[in-house]
Amino acid sequence: DKMFYRCTKLVGGNGTTYDSSHINADYAHIDGGPSNPGYFTGKVDYMPSDVNGDGKTTIADVTALINYLLSGEPTAGSGDVNGDSKVTIADVTALINLLLSGS
């Protein structure tokens, strides 16, 4: 009945903010924006090319992957862009090719 009572920092995936008049299960679903507000965020599909974990594949992922290879520090994503179960310079090449292809 009061599952979101005083959860004032809630923000749904499309920006729906906490509303004290909706503390029951009314908003207990993925946020559909103004037409269907909710407090949940949909799961982002796994993307091995999203090395820095920001939900996009950009040149920043190349930088994160190179930093991982140089430092050995874990990355947010897997970094196994080419799917060979290893993270190597070949993944950097695969990631750059992916970006250049516009895929």
PDB file of N, CA and C in Angstrom, residues 6-52:
ATOM      1  N   ARG A   6       7.923   7.957   1.161  1.00  0.00           N
ATOM      2  CA  ARG A   6       9.155   8.692   1.474  1.00  0.00           C
ATOM      3  C   ARG A   6      10.358   8.295   0.612  1.00  0.00           C
ATOM      4  N   CYS A   7      10.119   7.753  -0.560  1.00  0.00           N
ATOM      5  CA  CYS A   7      11.206   7.433  -1.502  1.00  0.00           C
ATOM      6  C   CYS A   7      11.408   8.642  -2.414  1.00  0.00           C
ATOM      7  N   THR A   8      11.733   9.743  -1.796  1.00  0.00           N
ATOM      8  CA  THR A   8      11.730  11.045  -2.476  1.00  0.00           C
ATOM      9  C   THR A   8      12.778  11.186  -3.568  1.00  0.00           C
ATOM     10  N   LYS A   9      13.751  10.308  -3.618  1.00  0.00           N
ATOM     11  CA  LYS A   9      14.796  10.418  -4.637  1.00  0.00           C
ATOM     12  C   LYS A   9      14.525   9.546  -5.856  1.00  0.00           C
ATOM     13  N   LEU A  10      13.359   8.920  -5.909  1.00  0.00           N
ATOM     14  CA  LEU A  10      13.018   8.075  -7.050  1.00  0.00           C
ATOM     15  C   LEU A  10      12.916   8.893  -8.334  1.00  0.00           C
ATOM     16  N   VAL A  11      13.505   8.344  -9.395  1.00  0.00           N
ATOM     17  CA  VAL A  11      13.370   8.932 -10.726  1.00  0.00           C
ATOM     18  C   VAL A  11      13.289   7.771 -11.710  1.00  0.00           C
ATOM     19  N   GLY A  12      12.209   7.708 -12.470  1.00  0.00           N
ATOM     20  CA  GLY A  12      12.055   6.662 -13.471  1.00  0.00           C
ATOM     21  C   GLY A  12      12.988   6.880 -14.643  1.00  0.00           C
ATOM     22  N   GLY A  13      13.114   5.879 -15.480  1.00  0.00           N
ATOM     23  CA  GLY A  13      14.027   5.915 -16.610  1.00  0.00           C
ATOM     24  C   GLY A  13      13.759   7.007 -17.628  1.00  0.00           C
ATOM     25  N   ASN A  14      12.539   7.514 -17.682  1.00  0.00           N
ATOM     26  CA  ASN A  14      12.219   8.602 -18.605  1.00  0.00           C
ATOM     27  C   ASN A  14      11.982   9.921 -17.880  1.00  0.00           C
ATOM     28  N   GLY A  15      12.448   9.997 -16.617  1.00  0.00           N
ATOM     29  CA  GLY A  15      12.404  11.262 -15.890  1.00  0.00           C
ATOM     30  C   GLY A  15      11.254  11.468 -14.930  1.00  0.00           C
ATOM     31  N   THR A  16      10.375  10.491 -14.769  1.00  0.00           N
ATOM     32  CA  THR A  16       9.281  10.650 -13.809  1.00  0.00           C
ATOM     33  C   THR A  16       9.866  10.748 -12.406  1.00  0.00           C
ATOM     34  N   THR A  17       9.541  11.821 -11.706  1.00  0.00           N
ATOM     35  CA  THR A  17      10.054  12.019 -10.354  1.00  0.00           C
ATOM     36  C   THR A  17       9.017  11.615  -9.314  1.00  0.00           C
ATOM     37  N   TYR A  18       9.489  11.419  -8.100  1.00  0.00           N
ATOM     38  CA  TYR A  18       8.641  11.007  -6.983  1.00  0.00           C
ATOM     39  C   TYR A  18       7.439  11.935  -6.841  1.00  0.00           C
ATOM     40  N   ASP A  19       6.303  11.330  -6.619  1.00  0.00           N
ATOM     41  CA  ASP A  19       5.062  12.066  -6.408  1.00  0.00           C
ATOM     42  C   ASP A  19       4.406  11.456  -5.178  1.00  0.00           C
ATOM     43  N   SER A  20       4.303  12.230  -4.127  1.00  0.00           N
ATOM     44  CA  SER A  20       3.781  11.711  -2.854  1.00  0.00           C
ATOM     45  C   SER A  20       2.340  11.209  -2.963  1.00  0.00           C
ATOM     46  N   SER A  21       1.639  11.557  -4.020  1.00  0.00           N
ATOM     47  CA  SER A  21       0.277  11.046  -4.201  1.00  0.00           C
ATOM     48  C   SER A  21       0.279   9.683  -4.916  1.00  0.00           C
ATOM     49  N   HIS A  22       1.462   9.193  -5.263  1.00  0.00           N
ATOM     50  CA  HIS A  22       1.596   7.880  -5.914  1.00  0.00           C
ATOM     51  C   HIS A  22       2.651   7.055  -5.182  1.00  0.00           C
ATOM     52  N   ILE A  23       2.283   6.606  -3.990  1.00  0.00           N
ATOM     53  CA  ILE A  23       3.222   5.822  -3.183  1.00  0.00           C
ATOM     54  C   ILE A  23       2.852   4.343  -3.142  1.00  0.00           C
ATOM     55  N   ASN A  24       1.734   3.982  -3.770  1.00  0.00           N
ATOM     56  CA  ASN A  24       1.350   2.568  -3.828  1.00  0.00           C
ATOM     57  C   ASN A  24       1.880   1.965  -5.134  1.00  0.00           C
ATOM     58  N   ALA A  25       1.309   0.918  -5.603  1.00  0.00           N
ATOM     59  CA  ALA A  25       1.806   0.198  -6.772  1.00  0.00           C
ATOM     60  C   ALA A  25       1.464   0.873  -8.109  1.00  0.00           C
ATOM     61  N   ASP A  26       0.776   2.003  -8.086  1.00  0.00           N
ATOM     62  CA  ASP A  26       0.390   2.680  -9.337  1.00  0.00           C
ATOM     63  C   ASP A  26       1.572   2.925 -10.274  1.00  0.00           C
ATOM     64  N   TYR A  27       2.711   3.306  -9.729  1.00  0.00           N
ATOM     65  CA  TYR A  27       3.880   3.637 -10.542  1.00  0.00           C
ATOM     66  C   TYR A  27       4.943   2.534 -10.484  1.00  0.00           C
ATOM     67  N   ALA A  28       4.562   1.338 -10.083  1.00  0.00           N
ATOM     68  CA  ALA A  28       5.501   0.216  -9.973  1.00  0.00           C
ATOM     69  C   ALA A  28       5.640  -0.490 -11.324  1.00  0.00           C
ATOM     70  N   HIS A  29       6.120   0.255 -12.317  1.00  0.00           N
ATOM     71  CA  HIS A  29       6.362  -0.284 -13.656  1.00  0.00           C
ATOM     72  C   HIS A  29       7.395   0.591 -14.353  1.00  0.00           C
ATOM     73  N   ILE A  30       7.859   0.155 -15.506  1.00  0.00           N
ATOM     74  CA  ILE A  30       8.848   0.915 -16.264  1.00  0.00           C
ATOM     75  C   ILE A  30       8.245   2.250 -16.687  1.00  0.00           C
ATOM     76  N   ASP A  31       9.010   3.285 -16.474  1.00  0.00           N
ATOM     77  CA  ASP A  31       8.583   4.643 -16.769  1.00  0.00           C
ATOM     78  C   ASP A  31       8.320   4.829 -18.256  1.00  0.00           C
ATOM     79  N   GLY A  32       7.103   5.231 -18.581  1.00  0.00           N
ATOM     80  CA  GLY A  32       6.732   5.491 -19.968  1.00  0.00           C
ATOM     81  C   GLY A  32       6.627   6.967 -20.273  1.00  0.00           C
ATOM     82  N   GLY A  33       7.200   7.800 -19.410  1.00  0.00           N
ATOM     83  CA  GLY A  33       7.138   9.243 -19.616  1.00  0.00           C
ATOM     84  C   GLY A  33       5.798   9.807 -19.181  1.00  0.00           C
ATOM     85  N   PRO A  34       5.478  11.017 -19.596  1.00  0.00           N
ATOM     86  CA  PRO A  34       4.248  11.684 -19.149  1.00  0.00           C
ATOM     87  C   PRO A  34       2.962  10.906 -19.434  1.00  0.00           C
ATOM     88  N   SER A  35       2.941  10.117 -20.499  1.00  0.00           N
ATOM     89  CA  SER A  35       1.726   9.381 -20.840  1.00  0.00           C
ATOM     90  C   SER A  35       1.540   8.119 -19.991  1.00  0.00           C
ATOM     91  N   ASN A  36       2.609   7.623 -19.385  1.00  0.00           N
ATOM     92  CA  ASN A  36       2.527   6.415 -18.563  1.00  0.00           C
ATOM     93  C   ASN A  36       3.650   6.433 -17.521  1.00  0.00           C
ATOM     94  N   PRO A  37       3.564   7.364 -16.545  1.00  0.00           N
ATOM     95  CA  PRO A  37       4.643   7.527 -15.582  1.00  0.00           C
ATOM     96  C   PRO A  37       4.856   6.292 -14.707  1.00  0.00           C
ATOM     97  N   GLY A  38       6.112   6.039 -14.420  1.00  0.00           N
ATOM     98  CA  GLY A  38       6.483   4.933 -13.549  1.00  0.00           C
ATOM     99  C   GLY A  38       7.814   5.221 -12.882  1.00  0.00           C
ATOM    100  N   TYR A  39       8.145   4.453 -11.847  1.00  0.00           N
ATOM    101  CA  TYR A  39       9.376   4.690 -11.110  1.00  0.00           C
ATOM    102  C   TYR A  39      10.514   3.757 -11.520  1.00  0.00           C
ATOM    103  N   PHE A  40      10.292   2.840 -12.437  1.00  0.00           N
ATOM    104  CA  PHE A  40      11.321   1.880 -12.808  1.00  0.00           C
ATOM    105  C   PHE A  40      11.998   2.283 -14.112  1.00  0.00           C
ATOM    106  N   THR A  41      13.170   1.713 -14.330  1.00  0.00           N
ATOM    107  CA  THR A  41      13.930   1.929 -15.552  1.00  0.00           C
ATOM    108  C   THR A  41      14.064   0.598 -16.260  1.00  0.00           C
ATOM    109  N   GLY A  42      13.818   0.575 -17.561  1.00  0.00           N
ATOM    110  CA  GLY A  42      13.942  -0.657 -18.324  1.00  0.00           C
ATOM    111  C   GLY A  42      15.386  -1.130 -18.383  1.00  0.00           C
ATOM    112  N   LYS A  43      15.561  -2.407 -18.490  1.00  0.00           N
ATOM    113  CA  LYS A  43      16.884  -2.995 -18.579  1.00  0.00           C
ATOM    114  C   LYS A  43      17.486  -2.699 -19.949  1.00  0.00           C
ATOM    115  N   VAL A  44      18.732  -2.259 -19.938  1.00  0.00           N
ATOM    116  CA  VAL A  44      19.452  -1.992 -21.177  1.00  0.00           C
ATOM    117  C   VAL A  44      20.049  -3.301 -21.661  1.00  0.00           C
ATOM    118  N   ASP A  45      19.888  -3.579 -22.946  1.00  0.00           N
ATOM    119  CA  ASP A  45      20.482  -4.785 -23.506  1.00  0.00           C
ATOM    120  C   ASP A  45      21.993  -4.742 -23.346  1.00  0.00           C
ATOM    121  N   TYR A  46      22.578  -5.899 -23.115  1.00  0.00           N
ATOM    122  CA  TYR A  46      24.015  -6.021 -22.956  1.00  0.00           C
ATOM    123  C   TYR A  46      24.715  -5.713 -24.269  1.00  0.00           C
ATOM    124  N   MET A  47      25.692  -4.842 -24.207  1.00  0.00           N
ATOM    125  CA  MET A  47      26.465  -4.487 -25.394  1.00  0.00           C
ATOM    126  C   MET A  47      27.951  -4.619 -25.055  1.00  0.00           C
ATOM    127  N   PRO A  48      28.639  -5.628 -25.570  1.00  0.00           N
ATOM    128  CA  PRO A  48      30.058  -5.764 -25.253  1.00  0.00           C
ATOM    129  C   PRO A  48      30.888  -4.577 -25.739  1.00  0.00           C
ATOM    130  N   SER A  49      30.366  -3.824 -26.689  1.00  0.00           N
ATOM    131  CA  SER A  49      31.086  -2.651 -27.182  1.00  0.00           C
ATOM    132  C   SER A  49      30.940  -1.441 -26.263  1.00  0.00           C
ATOM    133  N   ASP A  50      30.042  -1.507 -25.289  1.00  0.00           N
ATOM    134  CA  ASP A  50      29.850  -0.412 -24.330  1.00  0.00           C
ATOM    135  C   ASP A  50      30.801  -0.638 -23.152  1.00  0.00           C
ATOM    136  N   VAL A  51      32.063  -0.423 -23.383  1.00  0.00           N
ATOM    137  CA  VAL A  51      33.097  -0.742 -22.405  1.00  0.00           C
ATOM    138  C   VAL A  51      32.991   0.122 -21.155  1.00  0.00           C
ATOM    139  N   ASN A  52      32.628   1.383 -21.303  1.00  0.00           N
ATOM    140  CA  ASN A  52      32.562   2.264 -20.132  1.00  0.00           C
ATOM    141  C   ASN A  52      31.205   2.241 -19.430  1.00  0.00           C
TER     142      ASN A  52
END
